Short mmCIF file of C-alpha atoms in Angstrom, two decimals:
data_model
loop_
_atom_site.label_atom_id
_atom_site.label_comp_id
_atom_site.label_asym_id
_atom_site.label_seq_id
_atom_site.Cartn_x
_atom_site.Cartn_y
_atom_site.Cartn_z
CA MET A 1 10.92 17.17 23.89
CA HIS A 2 9.52 14.26 25.82
CA ARG A 3 6.15 12.88 24.95
CA SER A 4 3.17 14.14 26.92
CA TRP A 5 1.15 11.19 28.17
CA GLY A 6 -1.74 13.03 29.79
CA ALA A 7 -3.89 11.00 32.15
CA CYS A 8 -2.22 7.76 31.09
CA ALA A 9 0.98 8.60 32.91
CA LEU A 10 2.81 6.11 30.72
CA PRO A 11 6.56 6.49 30.19
CA PRO A 12 7.96 7.30 26.75
CA ARG A 13 8.63 4.17 24.77
CA LYS A 14 12.14 3.65 23.62
CA THR A 15 11.95 1.11 20.97
CA ALA A 16 14.19 -0.69 16.03
CA ARG A 17 17.81 -1.06 15.87
CA LEU A 18 18.34 2.13 13.86
CA SER A 19 21.20 4.58 13.74
CA VAL A 20 19.92 8.02 14.64
CA ALA A 21 23.15 9.69 13.64
CA ALA A 22 23.18 8.05 10.23
CA ALA A 23 19.59 9.02 9.60
CA VAL A 24 20.00 12.63 10.66
CA MET A 25 23.06 13.14 8.49
CA VAL A 26 20.91 12.62 5.41
CA ALA A 27 18.88 15.73 6.22
CA CYS A 28 21.65 18.13 5.58
CA SER A 29 21.39 20.72 2.85
CA ALA A 30 17.88 20.99 1.55
CA VAL A 31 15.21 23.63 1.49
CA CYS A 32 11.46 24.35 1.01
CA TRP A 33 8.93 27.16 0.70
CA ALA A 34 5.99 27.62 2.97
CA GLY A 35 4.05 30.23 1.07
CA SER A 36 1.78 31.63 3.77
CA PRO A 37 1.42 31.04 7.52
CA ALA A 38 -1.49 28.74 6.67
CA ALA A 39 0.65 26.64 4.37
CA TYR A 40 0.55 23.74 6.80
CA ALA A 41 -3.11 23.30 5.99
CA SER A 42 -2.83 23.40 2.24
CA GLY A 43 0.38 21.56 1.50
CA ASP A 44 2.11 24.90 0.69
CA ALA A 45 -0.22 25.75 -2.19
CA LEU A 46 -3.83 24.98 -2.87
CA ALA A 47 -3.04 23.45 -6.27
CA ALA A 48 -0.08 21.39 -5.06
CA PRO A 49 -0.38 17.64 -4.39
CA ASN A 50 -0.98 16.73 -0.76
CA PRO A 51 2.55 15.93 0.49
CA VAL A 52 1.30 13.40 3.04
CA VAL A 53 -0.45 11.42 0.31
CA VAL A 54 2.62 11.65 -1.94
CA TRP A 55 4.94 10.37 0.76
CA ASP A 56 2.54 7.63 1.79
CA ARG A 57 2.85 6.33 -1.78
CA ASN A 58 6.62 6.64 -1.51
CA ALA A 59 6.51 4.77 1.79
CA GLN A 60 4.50 1.97 0.21
CA THR A 61 7.10 1.67 -2.54
CA ALA A 62 9.93 1.40 -0.01
CA ILE A 63 8.12 -0.78 2.53
CA TYR A 64 6.24 -3.18 0.31
CA GLU A 65 7.21 -2.91 -3.34
CA VAL A 66 10.98 -2.88 -2.74
CA ALA A 67 11.54 -4.33 0.74
CA GLY A 68 8.63 -6.76 0.44
CA GLN A 69 7.64 -6.50 4.09
CA ALA A 70 4.74 -8.71 5.12
CA PRO A 71 1.65 -6.89 6.43
CA GLN A 72 2.43 -7.63 10.07
CA VAL A 73 5.89 -6.10 9.59
CA ALA A 74 4.81 -3.20 7.38
CA GLY A 75 2.47 -1.90 10.08
CA ARG A 76 5.43 -0.89 12.23
CA SER A 77 7.14 0.88 9.34
CA PHE A 78 4.06 2.88 8.33
CA ALA A 79 3.41 3.88 11.95
CA MET A 80 6.95 5.20 12.26
CA VAL A 81 6.67 7.23 9.06
CA HIS A 82 3.27 8.71 9.80
CA GLY A 83 3.95 9.35 13.47
CA ALA A 84 6.95 11.49 12.51
CA VAL A 85 5.07 13.23 9.69
CA TYR A 86 2.15 14.05 11.98
CA ASP A 87 4.40 15.56 14.64
CA ALA A 88 6.10 17.76 12.05
CA VAL A 89 2.89 19.06 10.44
CA ASN A 90 1.15 19.45 13.80
CA ALA A 91 4.07 21.52 15.11
CA ILE A 92 4.04 23.84 12.10
CA ALA A 93 0.28 24.28 12.54
CA GLY A 94 0.88 25.51 16.09
CA THR A 95 0.29 22.14 17.79
CA PRO A 96 -3.52 22.18 17.76
CA TYR A 97 -3.43 18.46 18.63
CA GLN A 98 -1.43 16.51 21.18
CA PRO A 99 1.95 15.58 19.72
CA TYR A 100 2.78 11.90 19.47
CA LEU A 101 6.45 12.21 20.42
CA ALA A 102 7.72 15.72 19.72
CA ALA A 103 6.51 19.29 19.20
CA PRO A 104 9.47 21.39 18.02
CA ARG A 105 9.17 25.16 18.36
CA THR A 106 7.90 26.71 15.13
CA THR A 107 6.81 30.05 13.74
CA GLY A 108 4.14 28.64 11.44
CA ARG A 109 6.04 29.89 8.41
CA GLU A 110 8.01 26.67 7.89
CA SER A 111 7.37 24.65 4.75
CA ALA A 112 5.04 21.76 5.53
CA SER A 113 6.05 20.03 2.30
CA ALA A 114 9.72 20.15 3.24
CA ALA A 115 8.93 18.88 6.72
CA VAL A 116 6.80 15.99 5.43
CA ALA A 117 9.40 14.99 2.84
CA THR A 118 12.24 15.16 5.35
CA ALA A 119 10.48 13.29 8.14
CA SER A 120 9.37 10.55 5.74
CA HIS A 121 12.71 10.27 4.04
CA LEU A 122 14.75 10.06 7.22
CA VAL A 123 12.56 7.39 8.78
CA LEU A 124 12.51 5.33 5.57
CA ASN A 125 16.26 5.75 5.17
CA ALA A 126 16.82 4.49 8.71
CA LEU A 127 14.50 1.55 8.14
CA PHE A 128 15.93 0.61 4.74
CA PRO A 129 19.59 1.61 4.44
CA ALA A 130 19.93 -0.63 1.38
CA GLN A 131 17.55 1.74 -0.42
CA GLN A 132 19.55 4.84 0.49
CA ASP A 133 20.44 5.91 -3.07
CA ARG A 134 16.90 5.43 -4.39
CA LEU A 135 15.37 7.21 -1.41
CA ARG A 136 17.83 10.10 -1.69
CA ALA A 137 16.96 10.60 -5.36
CA GLU A 138 13.26 10.59 -4.48
CA TYR A 139 13.85 13.11 -1.71
CA ASP A 140 15.98 15.43 -3.85
CA GLU A 141 13.33 15.37 -6.56
CA ALA A 142 10.63 16.36 -4.06
CA LEU A 143 12.68 19.24 -2.68
CA ALA A 144 13.58 20.49 -6.13
CA GLU A 145 9.92 21.20 -6.79
CA ILE A 146 9.82 23.76 -3.96
CA PRO A 147 11.54 27.17 -4.23
CA ASP A 148 14.60 27.68 -2.07
CA GLY A 149 14.40 29.90 0.94
CA GLY A 150 14.36 30.11 4.69
CA ALA A 151 10.98 28.42 4.98
CA LYS A 152 12.32 25.42 3.13
CA GLN A 153 15.34 25.15 5.40
CA GLN A 154 13.20 25.56 8.48
CA GLY A 155 10.77 22.91 7.29
CA ILE A 156 13.65 20.51 6.81
CA ALA A 157 14.83 21.25 10.35
CA ILE A 158 11.38 20.45 11.78
CA GLY A 159 11.10 17.21 9.80
CA THR A 160 14.57 16.24 10.94
CA ARG A 161 13.68 16.71 14.59
CA THR A 162 10.48 14.68 14.48
CA ALA A 163 12.12 11.88 12.47
CA THR A 164 15.00 11.78 14.95
CA ALA A 165 12.54 11.48 17.83
CA MET A 166 10.73 8.61 16.14
CA ILE A 167 13.89 6.72 15.24
CA ALA A 168 15.20 7.05 18.79
CA ALA A 169 11.85 6.00 20.27
CA ARG A 170 11.85 2.74 18.32
CA GLU A 171 15.39 1.65 19.09
CA ASP A 172 15.51 -1.84 20.59
CA ASP A 173 11.74 -2.26 20.35
CA GLY A 174 12.00 -6.00 19.68
CA ALA A 175 11.68 -5.79 15.90
CA PHE A 176 12.97 -8.83 14.04
CA GLY A 177 13.64 -10.72 17.26
CA GLY A 178 14.46 -14.40 17.37
CA GLN A 179 11.14 -15.70 18.73
CA THR A 180 9.60 -18.70 16.98
CA TRP A 181 6.17 -20.32 17.04
CA PRO A 182 6.16 -23.54 19.07
CA VAL A 183 5.26 -26.52 16.92
CA GLY A 184 2.73 -28.77 18.62
CA THR A 185 1.72 -32.36 18.04
CA LEU A 186 -1.47 -32.52 20.11
CA PRO A 187 -4.98 -31.78 18.74
CA GLY A 188 -5.57 -28.04 18.49
CA GLN A 189 -1.90 -27.10 18.57
CA TRP A 190 -0.43 -25.14 15.69
CA ARG A 191 2.00 -26.65 13.26
CA PRO A 192 3.31 -25.30 9.90
CA ALA A 193 0.72 -25.68 7.14
CA PRO A 194 1.05 -26.84 3.56
CA PRO A 195 2.23 -26.14 0.95
CA ALA A 196 5.25 -24.20 2.28
CA PHE A 197 5.15 -25.49 5.89
CA ALA A 198 6.63 -22.12 6.88
CA SER A 199 6.87 -20.40 10.26
CA ASP A 200 7.32 -16.64 10.48
CA GLY A 201 6.42 -13.48 12.38
CA ALA A 202 6.47 -14.72 15.98
CA TRP A 203 8.48 -11.66 17.06
CA VAL A 204 5.62 -9.31 16.15
CA GLY A 205 3.67 -10.32 19.25
CA HIS A 206 6.64 -9.31 21.40
CA LEU A 207 7.13 -5.90 19.78
CA LYS A 208 6.72 -2.88 22.05
CA PRO A 209 3.42 -1.19 21.19
CA PHE A 210 3.24 2.37 19.92
CA VAL A 211 0.36 3.43 22.17
CA ILE A 212 -1.31 0.67 24.19
CA PRO A 213 0.50 -0.08 27.46
CA SER A 214 0.63 -3.83 26.90
CA ALA A 215 0.29 -6.14 23.91
CA SER A 216 -1.82 -8.50 26.04
CA MET A 217 -4.25 -5.95 27.49
CA PHE A 218 -7.10 -7.14 25.26
CA ARG A 219 -6.60 -10.86 25.81
CA THR A 220 -9.63 -12.94 24.82
CA SER A 221 -10.97 -16.12 26.40
CA GLY A 222 -9.44 -18.10 23.56
CA PRO A 223 -10.73 -20.26 20.73
CA PRO A 224 -13.70 -22.61 21.23
CA ALA A 225 -12.98 -25.92 22.93
CA LEU A 226 -12.35 -28.69 20.41
CA THR A 227 -15.30 -30.70 21.66
CA SER A 228 -17.77 -27.78 21.58
CA ARG A 229 -20.63 -27.22 19.16
CA ARG A 230 -19.21 -23.84 18.26
CA TYR A 231 -15.93 -25.38 17.22
CA ALA A 232 -17.73 -27.91 15.04
CA ARG A 233 -19.78 -25.15 13.41
CA ASP A 234 -16.65 -23.12 12.73
CA LEU A 235 -14.74 -26.03 11.26
CA ASN A 236 -17.57 -27.37 9.14
CA GLU A 237 -18.31 -23.91 7.77
CA VAL A 238 -14.77 -23.24 6.59
CA LYS A 239 -14.46 -26.83 5.37
CA GLU A 240 -17.44 -26.38 3.06
CA ILE A 241 -17.10 -22.82 1.82
CA GLY A 242 -13.33 -22.28 2.12
CA SER A 243 -12.20 -25.28 0.12
CA ALA A 244 -10.27 -24.74 -3.11
CA THR A 245 -12.94 -26.85 -4.80
CA SER A 246 -15.98 -25.51 -2.92
CA THR A 247 -19.26 -25.78 -4.79
CA VAL A 248 -21.14 -23.45 -2.46
CA ARG A 249 -18.84 -20.41 -2.60
CA THR A 250 -20.05 -17.87 -5.16
CA ALA A 251 -17.85 -16.17 -7.75
CA ASP A 252 -18.15 -12.87 -5.86
CA GLN A 253 -17.13 -14.53 -2.61
CA THR A 254 -14.11 -16.04 -4.34
CA GLN A 255 -13.14 -12.63 -5.69
CA ALA A 256 -13.61 -11.05 -2.26
CA ALA A 257 -11.41 -13.67 -0.61
CA ILE A 258 -8.63 -13.02 -3.10
CA TRP A 259 -9.14 -9.23 -2.96
CA TRP A 260 -8.72 -9.13 0.83
CA HIS A 261 -5.73 -11.47 0.66
CA ASP A 262 -3.82 -9.12 -1.67
CA ARG A 263 -0.56 -8.49 0.15
CA ARG A 264 -0.51 -4.93 -1.18
CA LEU A 265 -3.27 -4.24 1.34
CA THR A 266 -5.89 -2.18 -0.43
CA GLU A 267 -6.40 -0.28 2.85
CA TRP A 268 -3.40 1.83 1.84
CA GLU A 269 -5.16 2.91 -1.35
CA ILE A 270 -8.40 3.51 0.54
CA LYS A 271 -6.81 5.99 2.97
CA ARG A 272 -5.21 7.96 0.15
CA GLN A 273 -8.50 7.94 -1.73
CA LEU A 274 -10.39 9.27 1.29
CA ALA A 275 -7.85 12.05 1.82
CA THR A 276 -8.55 13.16 -1.74
CA THR A 277 -12.32 12.67 -1.97
CA GLN A 278 -12.88 14.30 1.43
CA ARG A 279 -10.56 17.17 0.45
CA LEU A 280 -8.40 16.90 3.54
CA ASP A 281 -5.68 19.49 4.00
CA THR A 282 -2.15 18.53 4.98
CA LEU A 283 -2.76 18.69 8.73
CA ARG A 284 -5.94 16.65 8.67
CA THR A 285 -4.38 14.10 6.33
CA ALA A 286 -1.34 13.75 8.59
CA ARG A 287 -3.55 13.22 11.62
CA MET A 288 -5.80 10.72 9.82
CA PHE A 289 -2.83 8.70 8.55
CA ALA A 290 -1.11 8.75 11.95
CA MET A 291 -4.28 7.73 13.79
CA THR A 292 -4.95 4.79 11.48
CA SER A 293 -1.30 3.71 11.26
CA LEU A 294 -0.74 3.71 15.02
CA ALA A 295 -3.97 1.80 15.60
CA GLU A 296 -3.16 -0.71 12.86
CA ALA A 297 0.34 -1.31 14.20
CA ASP A 298 -0.79 -1.85 17.79
CA ALA A 299 -3.74 -4.01 16.73
CA THR A 300 -1.34 -6.22 14.80
CA ILE A 301 1.01 -6.47 17.77
CA ALA A 302 -1.91 -7.37 20.06
CA CYS A 303 -3.16 -9.93 17.54
CA PHE A 304 0.18 -11.69 17.25
CA ASN A 305 0.51 -11.67 21.01
CA GLU A 306 -2.88 -13.40 21.06
CA LYS A 307 -1.69 -15.92 18.48
CA ALA A 308 1.26 -16.76 20.72
CA ALA A 309 -0.99 -17.15 23.76
CA TRP A 310 -3.24 -19.78 22.13
CA ASN A 311 -1.04 -21.25 19.36
CA PHE A 312 -4.17 -22.65 17.69
CA TRP A 313 -4.05 -24.80 14.58
CA ARG A 314 -5.14 -23.54 11.17
CA PRO A 315 -8.24 -24.87 9.37
CA VAL A 316 -6.21 -26.92 6.89
CA THR A 317 -4.55 -28.78 9.77
CA ALA A 318 -7.74 -29.06 11.80
CA ILE A 319 -9.76 -30.45 8.89
CA ARG A 320 -7.15 -32.97 7.84
CA LEU A 321 -6.73 -34.15 11.45
CA ALA A 322 -10.38 -33.83 12.53
CA GLY A 323 -10.39 -37.48 13.49
CA THR A 324 -8.20 -36.59 16.47
CA ASP A 325 -10.16 -33.63 17.89
CA GLY A 326 -12.61 -35.70 19.96
CA ASN A 327 -15.61 -33.93 18.43
CA PRO A 328 -18.24 -36.30 16.95
CA ALA A 329 -19.62 -33.49 14.77
CA THR A 330 -16.41 -33.16 12.73
CA SER A 331 -14.87 -35.60 10.28
CA PRO A 332 -11.42 -35.65 8.68
CA ASP A 333 -10.61 -34.91 5.04
CA PRO A 334 -6.91 -35.71 4.54
CA GLY A 335 -6.82 -34.08 1.11
CA TRP A 336 -8.64 -30.85 1.98
CA THR A 337 -6.97 -27.68 0.63
CA PRO A 338 -8.05 -24.05 1.17
CA LEU A 339 -8.69 -21.55 -1.60
CA LEU A 340 -5.87 -19.32 -0.35
CA VAL A 341 -2.37 -20.18 0.80
CA THR A 342 -2.35 -20.42 4.59
CA PRO A 343 -0.10 -17.79 6.27
CA PRO A 344 2.86 -19.03 8.35
CA HIS A 345 1.44 -18.41 11.83
CA PRO A 346 -1.42 -19.62 14.08
CA ASP A 347 -5.13 -19.17 13.40
CA TYR A 348 -6.42 -17.40 16.49
CA THR A 349 -6.82 -14.48 16.10
CA SER A 350 -7.02 -13.25 12.51
CA GLY A 351 -4.36 -10.64 11.80
CA HIS A 352 -6.27 -9.19 8.88
CA ALA A 353 -9.44 -8.83 10.95
CA CYS A 354 -7.44 -7.10 13.72
CA PHE A 355 -5.80 -4.75 11.22
CA THR A 356 -8.95 -3.92 9.26
CA ALA A 357 -11.05 -3.40 12.38
CA ALA A 358 -8.44 -0.98 13.69
CA SER A 359 -8.30 0.82 10.36
CA MET A 360 -12.04 1.10 9.80
CA SER A 361 -12.70 2.06 13.43
CA ALA A 362 -10.06 4.78 13.25
CA LEU A 363 -11.54 6.15 10.03
CA THR A 364 -15.03 6.11 11.54
CA HIS A 365 -13.77 8.06 14.53
CA PHE A 366 -11.78 10.51 12.44
CA PHE A 367 -14.61 11.38 10.06
CA GLY A 368 -17.29 11.14 12.73
CA ARG A 369 -19.44 8.91 10.54
CA ASP A 370 -19.55 5.39 9.16
CA ASP A 371 -21.35 5.93 5.87
CA LEU A 372 -18.56 7.15 3.57
CA SER A 373 -18.19 5.43 0.21
CA PHE A 374 -14.83 4.22 -1.04
CA SER A 375 -13.28 1.54 -3.21
CA GLY A 376 -10.03 -0.29 -3.79
CA HIS A 377 -8.46 -2.24 -6.62
CA SER A 378 -6.59 -5.54 -6.24
CA ALA A 379 -4.12 -6.65 -8.85
CA ASP A 380 -4.37 -10.20 -7.49
CA SER A 381 -8.11 -10.50 -8.07
CA GLY A 382 -8.15 -8.09 -10.99
CA THR A 383 -11.22 -6.45 -9.48
CA THR A 384 -12.26 -3.26 -7.70
CA ARG A 385 -14.53 -3.61 -4.71
CA HIS A 386 -16.84 -0.82 -3.60
CA PHE A 387 -18.07 -0.13 -0.08
CA ARG A 388 -20.80 2.12 1.25
CA SER A 389 -19.38 2.29 4.75
CA PHE A 390 -16.44 1.37 6.95
CA SER A 391 -18.52 -1.21 8.80
CA GLN A 392 -19.44 -2.89 5.52
CA ALA A 393 -15.76 -3.35 4.72
CA LEU A 394 -15.09 -4.84 8.15
CA ASP A 395 -18.04 -7.20 7.87
CA GLU A 396 -16.74 -8.42 4.53
CA VAL A 397 -13.19 -9.13 5.65
CA ILE A 398 -14.57 -11.30 8.47
CA GLU A 399 -16.42 -13.35 5.87
CA ALA A 400 -13.61 -13.27 3.32
CA ARG A 401 -11.08 -15.00 5.55
CA VAL A 402 -13.55 -17.87 6.02
CA TRP A 403 -14.32 -17.92 2.27
CA GLY A 404 -10.58 -18.19 1.64
CA GLY A 405 -10.30 -21.20 3.94
CA ILE A 406 -7.54 -19.77 6.12
CA HIS A 407 -9.40 -18.70 9.29
CA THR A 408 -12.33 -19.86 11.36
CA ARG A 409 -15.14 -17.42 12.03
CA SER A 410 -14.27 -17.29 15.73
CA ALA A 411 -10.72 -16.19 14.89
CA ASP A 412 -12.04 -13.43 12.63
CA VAL A 413 -14.66 -12.13 15.07
CA ALA A 414 -12.22 -12.13 17.98
CA GLY A 415 -9.61 -10.39 15.84
CA ALA A 416 -12.08 -7.68 14.89
CA GLY A 417 -12.85 -7.17 18.56
CA ILE A 418 -9.17 -6.66 19.37
CA GLY A 419 -8.80 -4.17 16.53
CA LYS A 420 -11.79 -2.14 17.72
CA ASN A 421 -10.56 -2.13 21.32
CA VAL A 422 -7.09 -1.02 20.32
CA THR A 423 -8.47 1.85 18.25
CA ALA A 424 -10.75 2.94 21.07
CA TYR A 425 -7.70 3.16 23.34
CA VAL A 426 -5.61 5.00 20.75
CA VAL A 427 -8.19 7.69 20.01
CA ALA A 428 -8.88 8.18 23.71
CA HIS A 429 -5.22 8.72 24.55
CA GLU A 430 -3.42 10.10 21.50
CA LEU A 431 -3.60 12.87 18.89
CA ARG A 432 -6.46 14.59 20.70
CA PRO A 433 -7.38 18.26 20.21
CA ARG A 434 -5.63 20.46 22.73
CA PRO A 435 -7.81 22.69 24.92
#
């Protein structure tokens, strides 16, 4: 089934160099129980673990813990998993929401747990063939917990179809392309930063988006001019509070900077926590995870496209070379070092601000309110941070990237704006209730 684009009239996106045949072969023999026609809403049994939450944890293991994908790469992988899972669960529920890619015919008696496990497993197996044996064992274990029967087999068939559609849609989408960041020598131009002097992730800005029609559709006016007062304020702020030896940054601000820099991305934990505390059924969880994952992926793509457009230097470079920027309100500090290790790509805009703004905006839209409490633990900081609202979390990440010394405030604010705009587009055009 081709994707329905509604008023957008956008063509289906064919976009990851993945073998559909190899992925589908894994689906094979399997089988799962649906319980009642309403099983899609309860994960097959009221007392059973939510299969979408279970397989999100499994996805995190494969994507981050084993494959070690960086956040800007992991966004694509999670979007693929949760897009396929959503389509499977939505189809079994009778397609009450617009499908993302596919809406296979169903009776409503198929096992949602089998469908979720199969869709997740096939996408992950296609993404990470080197993990095939581990993923297969994980999949077999999940299926073994569900009684055999026709509902199980039918659930597997639905999950296979939606995974196949996702894998095919992401073929040749530009993932892991050969693009590189241009290294400049003039004031304001990006160059690799110490200590690693690395360059990575340029291809992300050229990746085909999942929903938005163009990665550049939310282009900003760019970073402040080097000679402007705003630029001087930005640079002097991060110079003072973001230094590794800052005397003005508080202990809590230091912990927050490290907490938000945790590459495990505590947003993953937060979404699973909300699914549990808000008692979401399988369908609502699948939709919430798909909505946030698609928005996060496209916001990241748009952000990296923005980085490529401006190729702006990082604070550590700007501060050390401030004598060349032509701004009398800045002064160089050749030995300045940030609290956090500077990522291997340009400053403007902040990827984390883009990602978190997309995530928190999507959650606000999904729940219809901002004031939900949640928390997340970081192994890097050894702390758990608590939030009273989604907007509070977004406000903090904007500050935290400055406190960590790796972004200017302008880069964070602009990144948050991109993330919000991307989410607004996603929720207006995808996964909407059907009339």
